[in-house]
Coordinates of N, CA and C in Angstrom, one line a residue:
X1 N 37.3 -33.1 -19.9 CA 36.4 -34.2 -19.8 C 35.7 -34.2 -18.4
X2 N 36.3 -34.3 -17.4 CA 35.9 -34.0 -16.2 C 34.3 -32.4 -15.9
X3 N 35.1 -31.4 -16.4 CA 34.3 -30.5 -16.5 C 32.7 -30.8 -17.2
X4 N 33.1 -31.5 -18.2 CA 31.9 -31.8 -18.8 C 31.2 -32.8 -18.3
X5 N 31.7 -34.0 -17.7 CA 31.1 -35.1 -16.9 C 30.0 -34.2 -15.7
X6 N 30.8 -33.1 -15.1 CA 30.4 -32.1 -14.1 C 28.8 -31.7 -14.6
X7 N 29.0 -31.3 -15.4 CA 27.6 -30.0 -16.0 C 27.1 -31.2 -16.7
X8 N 27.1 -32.1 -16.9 CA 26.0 -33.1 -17.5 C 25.8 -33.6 -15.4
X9 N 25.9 -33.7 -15.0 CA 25.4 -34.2 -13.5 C 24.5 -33.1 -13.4
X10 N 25.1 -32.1 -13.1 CA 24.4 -30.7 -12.6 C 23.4 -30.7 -13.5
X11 N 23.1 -30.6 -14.6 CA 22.1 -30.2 -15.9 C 20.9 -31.4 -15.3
X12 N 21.2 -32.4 -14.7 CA 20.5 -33.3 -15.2 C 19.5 -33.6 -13.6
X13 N 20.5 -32.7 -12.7 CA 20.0 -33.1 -11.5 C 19.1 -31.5 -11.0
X14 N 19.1 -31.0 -11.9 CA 18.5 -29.5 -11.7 C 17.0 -29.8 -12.8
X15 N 17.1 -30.3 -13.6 CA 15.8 -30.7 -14.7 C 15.1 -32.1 -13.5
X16 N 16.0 -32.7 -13.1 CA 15.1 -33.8 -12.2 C 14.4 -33.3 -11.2
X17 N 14.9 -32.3 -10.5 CA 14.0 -31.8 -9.8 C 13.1 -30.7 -9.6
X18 N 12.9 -30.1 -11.0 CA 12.3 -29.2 -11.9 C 11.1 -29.8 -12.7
X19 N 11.2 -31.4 -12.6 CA 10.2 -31.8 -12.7 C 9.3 -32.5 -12.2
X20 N 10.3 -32.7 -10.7 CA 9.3 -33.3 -9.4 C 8.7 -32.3 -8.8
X21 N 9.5 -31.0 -8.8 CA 8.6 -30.0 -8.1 C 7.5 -29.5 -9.1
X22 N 7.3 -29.6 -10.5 CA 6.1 -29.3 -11.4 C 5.1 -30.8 -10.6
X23 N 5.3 -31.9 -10.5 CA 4.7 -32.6 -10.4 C 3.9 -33.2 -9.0
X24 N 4.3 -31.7 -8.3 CA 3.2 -31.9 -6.8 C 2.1 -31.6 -7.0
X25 N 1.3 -32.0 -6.0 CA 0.0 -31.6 -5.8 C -0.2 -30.2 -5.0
X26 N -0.9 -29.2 -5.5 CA -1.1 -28.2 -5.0 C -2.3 -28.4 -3.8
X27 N -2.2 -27.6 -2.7 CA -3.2 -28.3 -2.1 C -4.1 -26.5 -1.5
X28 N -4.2 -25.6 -2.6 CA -5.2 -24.4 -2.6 C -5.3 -24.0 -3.6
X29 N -4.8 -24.1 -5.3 CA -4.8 -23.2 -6.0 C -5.9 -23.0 -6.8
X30 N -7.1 -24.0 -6.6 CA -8.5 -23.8 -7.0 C -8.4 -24.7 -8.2
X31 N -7.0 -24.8 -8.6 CA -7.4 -26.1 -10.1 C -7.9 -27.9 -9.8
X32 N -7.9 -27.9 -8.4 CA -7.8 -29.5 -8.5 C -9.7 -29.5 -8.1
X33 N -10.0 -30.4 -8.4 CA -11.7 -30.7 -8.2 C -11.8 -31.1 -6.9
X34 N -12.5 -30.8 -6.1 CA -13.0 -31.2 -4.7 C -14.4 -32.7 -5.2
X35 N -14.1 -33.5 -4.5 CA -15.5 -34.9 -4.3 C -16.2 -33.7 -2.6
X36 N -17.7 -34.0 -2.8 CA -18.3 -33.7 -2.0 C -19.4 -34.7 -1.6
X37 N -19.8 -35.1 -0.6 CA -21.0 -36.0 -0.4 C -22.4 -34.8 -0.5
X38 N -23.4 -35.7 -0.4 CA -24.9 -35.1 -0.7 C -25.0 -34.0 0.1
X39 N -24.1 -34.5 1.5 CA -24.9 -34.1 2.7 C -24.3 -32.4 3.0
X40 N -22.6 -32.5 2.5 CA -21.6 -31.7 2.4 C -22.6 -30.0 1.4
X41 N -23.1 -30.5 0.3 CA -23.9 -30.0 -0.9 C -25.1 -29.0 -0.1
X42 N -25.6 -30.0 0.9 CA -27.0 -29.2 0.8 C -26.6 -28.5 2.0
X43 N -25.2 -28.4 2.8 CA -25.1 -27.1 3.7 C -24.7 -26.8 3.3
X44 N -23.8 -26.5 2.3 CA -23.3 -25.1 1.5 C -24.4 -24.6 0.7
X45 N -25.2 -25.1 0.3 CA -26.3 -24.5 -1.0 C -26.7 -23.4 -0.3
X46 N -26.7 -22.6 -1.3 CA -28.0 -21.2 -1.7 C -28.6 -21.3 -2.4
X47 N -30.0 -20.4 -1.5 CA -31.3 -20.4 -2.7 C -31.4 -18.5 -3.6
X48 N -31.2 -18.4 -4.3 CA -32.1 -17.7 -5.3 C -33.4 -17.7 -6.1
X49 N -34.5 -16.1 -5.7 CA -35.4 -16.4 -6.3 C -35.5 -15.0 -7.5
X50 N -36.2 -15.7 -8.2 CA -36.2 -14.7 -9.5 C -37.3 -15.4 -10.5
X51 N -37.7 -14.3 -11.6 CA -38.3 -14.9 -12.9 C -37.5 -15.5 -13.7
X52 N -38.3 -16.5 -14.3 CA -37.2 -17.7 -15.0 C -37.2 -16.9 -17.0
X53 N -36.2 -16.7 -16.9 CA -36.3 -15.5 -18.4 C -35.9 -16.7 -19.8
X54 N -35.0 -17.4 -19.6 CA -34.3 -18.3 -20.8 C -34.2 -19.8 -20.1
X55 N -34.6 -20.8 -21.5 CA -33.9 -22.2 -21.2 C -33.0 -22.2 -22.5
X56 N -31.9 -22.8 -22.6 CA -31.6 -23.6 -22.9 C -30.5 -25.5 -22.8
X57 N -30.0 -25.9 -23.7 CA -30.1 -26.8 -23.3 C -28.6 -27.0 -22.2
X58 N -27.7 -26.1 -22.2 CA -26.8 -25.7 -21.1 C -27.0 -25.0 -20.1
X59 N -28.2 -24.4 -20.2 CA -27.9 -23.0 -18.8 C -29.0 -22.7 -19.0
X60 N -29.6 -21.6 -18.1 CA -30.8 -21.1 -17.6 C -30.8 -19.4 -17.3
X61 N -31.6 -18.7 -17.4 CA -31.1 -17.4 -16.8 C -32.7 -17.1 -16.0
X62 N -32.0 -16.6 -14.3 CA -33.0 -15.9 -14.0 C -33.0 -14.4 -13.6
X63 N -33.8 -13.4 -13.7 CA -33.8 -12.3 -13.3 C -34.3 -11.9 -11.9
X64 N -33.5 -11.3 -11.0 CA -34.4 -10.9 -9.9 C -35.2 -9.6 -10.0
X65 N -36.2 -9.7 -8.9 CA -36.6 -8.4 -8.7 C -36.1 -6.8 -9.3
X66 N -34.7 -6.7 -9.0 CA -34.3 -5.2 -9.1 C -33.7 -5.2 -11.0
X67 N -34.0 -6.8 -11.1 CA -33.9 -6.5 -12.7 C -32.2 -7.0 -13.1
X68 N -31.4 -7.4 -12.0 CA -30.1 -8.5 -12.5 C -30.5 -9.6 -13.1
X69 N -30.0 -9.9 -14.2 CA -29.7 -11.1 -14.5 C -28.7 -11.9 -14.1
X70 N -29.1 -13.3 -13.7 CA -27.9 -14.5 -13.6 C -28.3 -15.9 -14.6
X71 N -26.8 -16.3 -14.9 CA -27.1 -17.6 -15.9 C -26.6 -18.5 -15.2
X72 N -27.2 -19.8 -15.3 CA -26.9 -21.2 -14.3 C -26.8 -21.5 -15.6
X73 N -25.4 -22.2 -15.6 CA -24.9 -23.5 -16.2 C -25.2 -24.8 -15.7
X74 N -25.4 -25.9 -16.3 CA -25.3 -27.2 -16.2 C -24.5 -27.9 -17.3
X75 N -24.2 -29.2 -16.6 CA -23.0 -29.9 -18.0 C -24.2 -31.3 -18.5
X76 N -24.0 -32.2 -17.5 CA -25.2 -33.2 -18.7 C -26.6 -33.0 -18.1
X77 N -26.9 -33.5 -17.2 CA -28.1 -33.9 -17.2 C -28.9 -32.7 -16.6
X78 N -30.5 -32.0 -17.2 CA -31.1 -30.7 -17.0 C -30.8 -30.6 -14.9
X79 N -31.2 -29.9 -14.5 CA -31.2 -30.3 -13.1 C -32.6 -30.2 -12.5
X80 N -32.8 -31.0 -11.3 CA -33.9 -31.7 -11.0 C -35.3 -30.1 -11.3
X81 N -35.8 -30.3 -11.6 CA -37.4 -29.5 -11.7 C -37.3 -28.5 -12.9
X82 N -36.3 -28.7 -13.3 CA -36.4 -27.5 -14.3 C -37.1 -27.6 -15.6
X83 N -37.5 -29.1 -15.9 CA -38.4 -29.3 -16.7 C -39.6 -29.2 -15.9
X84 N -40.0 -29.1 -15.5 CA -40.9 -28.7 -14.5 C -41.8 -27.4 -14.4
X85 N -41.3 -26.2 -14.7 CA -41.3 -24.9 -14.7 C -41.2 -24.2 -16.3
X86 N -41.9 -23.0 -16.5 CA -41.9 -22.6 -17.8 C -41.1 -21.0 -17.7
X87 N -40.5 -20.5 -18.9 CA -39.8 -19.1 -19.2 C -41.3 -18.4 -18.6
X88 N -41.0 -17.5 -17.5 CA -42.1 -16.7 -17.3 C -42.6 -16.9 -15.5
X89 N -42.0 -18.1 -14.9 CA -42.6 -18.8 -14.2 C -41.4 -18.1 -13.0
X90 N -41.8 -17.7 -12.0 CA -41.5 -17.4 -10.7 C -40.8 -18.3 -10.1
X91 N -39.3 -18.7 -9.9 CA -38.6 -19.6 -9.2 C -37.7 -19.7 -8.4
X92 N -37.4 -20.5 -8.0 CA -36.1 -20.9 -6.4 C -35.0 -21.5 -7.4
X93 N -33.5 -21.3 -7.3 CA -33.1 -21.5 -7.7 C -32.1 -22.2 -6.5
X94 N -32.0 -23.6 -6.0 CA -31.2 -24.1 -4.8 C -29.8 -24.1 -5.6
X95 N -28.8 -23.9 -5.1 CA -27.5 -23.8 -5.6 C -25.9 -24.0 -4.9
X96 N -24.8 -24.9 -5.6 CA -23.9 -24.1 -4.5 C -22.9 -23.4 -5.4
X97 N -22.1 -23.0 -4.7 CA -21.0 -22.0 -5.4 C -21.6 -20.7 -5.5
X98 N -20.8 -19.9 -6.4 CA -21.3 -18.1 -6.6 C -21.9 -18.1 -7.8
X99 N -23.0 -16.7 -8.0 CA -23.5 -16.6 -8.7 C -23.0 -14.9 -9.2
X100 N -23.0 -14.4 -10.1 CA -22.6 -13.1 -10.6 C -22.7 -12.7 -11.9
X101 N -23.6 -11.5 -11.7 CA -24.1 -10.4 -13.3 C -23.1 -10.6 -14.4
X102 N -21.7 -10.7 -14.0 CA -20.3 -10.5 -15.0 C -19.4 -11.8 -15.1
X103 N -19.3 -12.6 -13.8 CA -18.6 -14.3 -13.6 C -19.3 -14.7 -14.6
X104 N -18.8 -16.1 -14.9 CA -19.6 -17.0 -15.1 C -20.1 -18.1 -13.9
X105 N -20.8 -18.3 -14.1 CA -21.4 -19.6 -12.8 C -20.5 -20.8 -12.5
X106 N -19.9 -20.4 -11.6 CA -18.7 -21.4 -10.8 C -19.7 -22.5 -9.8
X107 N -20.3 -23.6 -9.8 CA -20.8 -24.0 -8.9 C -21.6 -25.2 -9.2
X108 N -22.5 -25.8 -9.1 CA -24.0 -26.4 -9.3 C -25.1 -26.4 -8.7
X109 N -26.2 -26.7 -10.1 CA -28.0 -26.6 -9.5 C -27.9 -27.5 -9.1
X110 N -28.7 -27.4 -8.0 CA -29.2 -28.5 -7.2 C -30.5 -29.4 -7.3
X111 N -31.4 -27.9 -7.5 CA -32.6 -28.0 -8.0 C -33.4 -26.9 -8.4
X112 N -34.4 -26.7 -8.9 CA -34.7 -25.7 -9.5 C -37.0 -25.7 -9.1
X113 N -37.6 -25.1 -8.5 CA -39.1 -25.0 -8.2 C -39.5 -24.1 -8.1
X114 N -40.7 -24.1 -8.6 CA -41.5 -22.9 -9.0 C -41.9 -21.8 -7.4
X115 N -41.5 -21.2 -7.2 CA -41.7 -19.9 -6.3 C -43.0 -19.8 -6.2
X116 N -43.8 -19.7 -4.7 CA -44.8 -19.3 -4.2 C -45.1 -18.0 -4.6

């Protein structure tokens, strides 16, 4: 009886804290979402320029010069200028996060204008 009283403690105090330690906050492992202000945004942003090759109603693709393509994702609303500009049209792509031939687009448009 005793022994068993034992391993029901132990069982129960090893699951208790098996699920306080699942239940911390990680504070690097890239899954939690960062809040950023406006201001935070437009010093991290990059610009890319390229021909504007695809719309649609999620993402965008542009091509640079040497002939890479990149696709910018968005979730709701288009991003600012992009209705603005047509498939064919020479553009700035302001951005933050990374962009890459093979990734998918980790980041957000910021805005999108037709290139000089």
């Amino acid at each position: 009886m005793k022994k068993k009283l034992t391993m029901m403690i132990l069982f129960t105090a090893i699951t208790a804290s098996l699920i306080a330690g699942c239940g911390t906050k990680g504070s690097g492992n890239g899954n939690s979402a960062s809040q950023t202000t406006g201001k935070e945004d437009a010093e991290d942003a990059s610009e890319f320029t390229g021909t504007l090759d695809e719309v649609k109603d999620f993402m965008f693709v542009v091509t640079d010069a040497s002939g890479s393509s990149y696709e910018f994702t968005f979730e709701n609303e288009k991003p600012e200028g992009l209705d603005k500009v047509k498939v064919g049209d020479k553009v700035t792509v302001t951005y933050t996060g990374t962009i890459s031939e093979v990734d998918p687009f980790m980041g957000e448009v910021l805005s999108v204008t037709a290139a000089e």
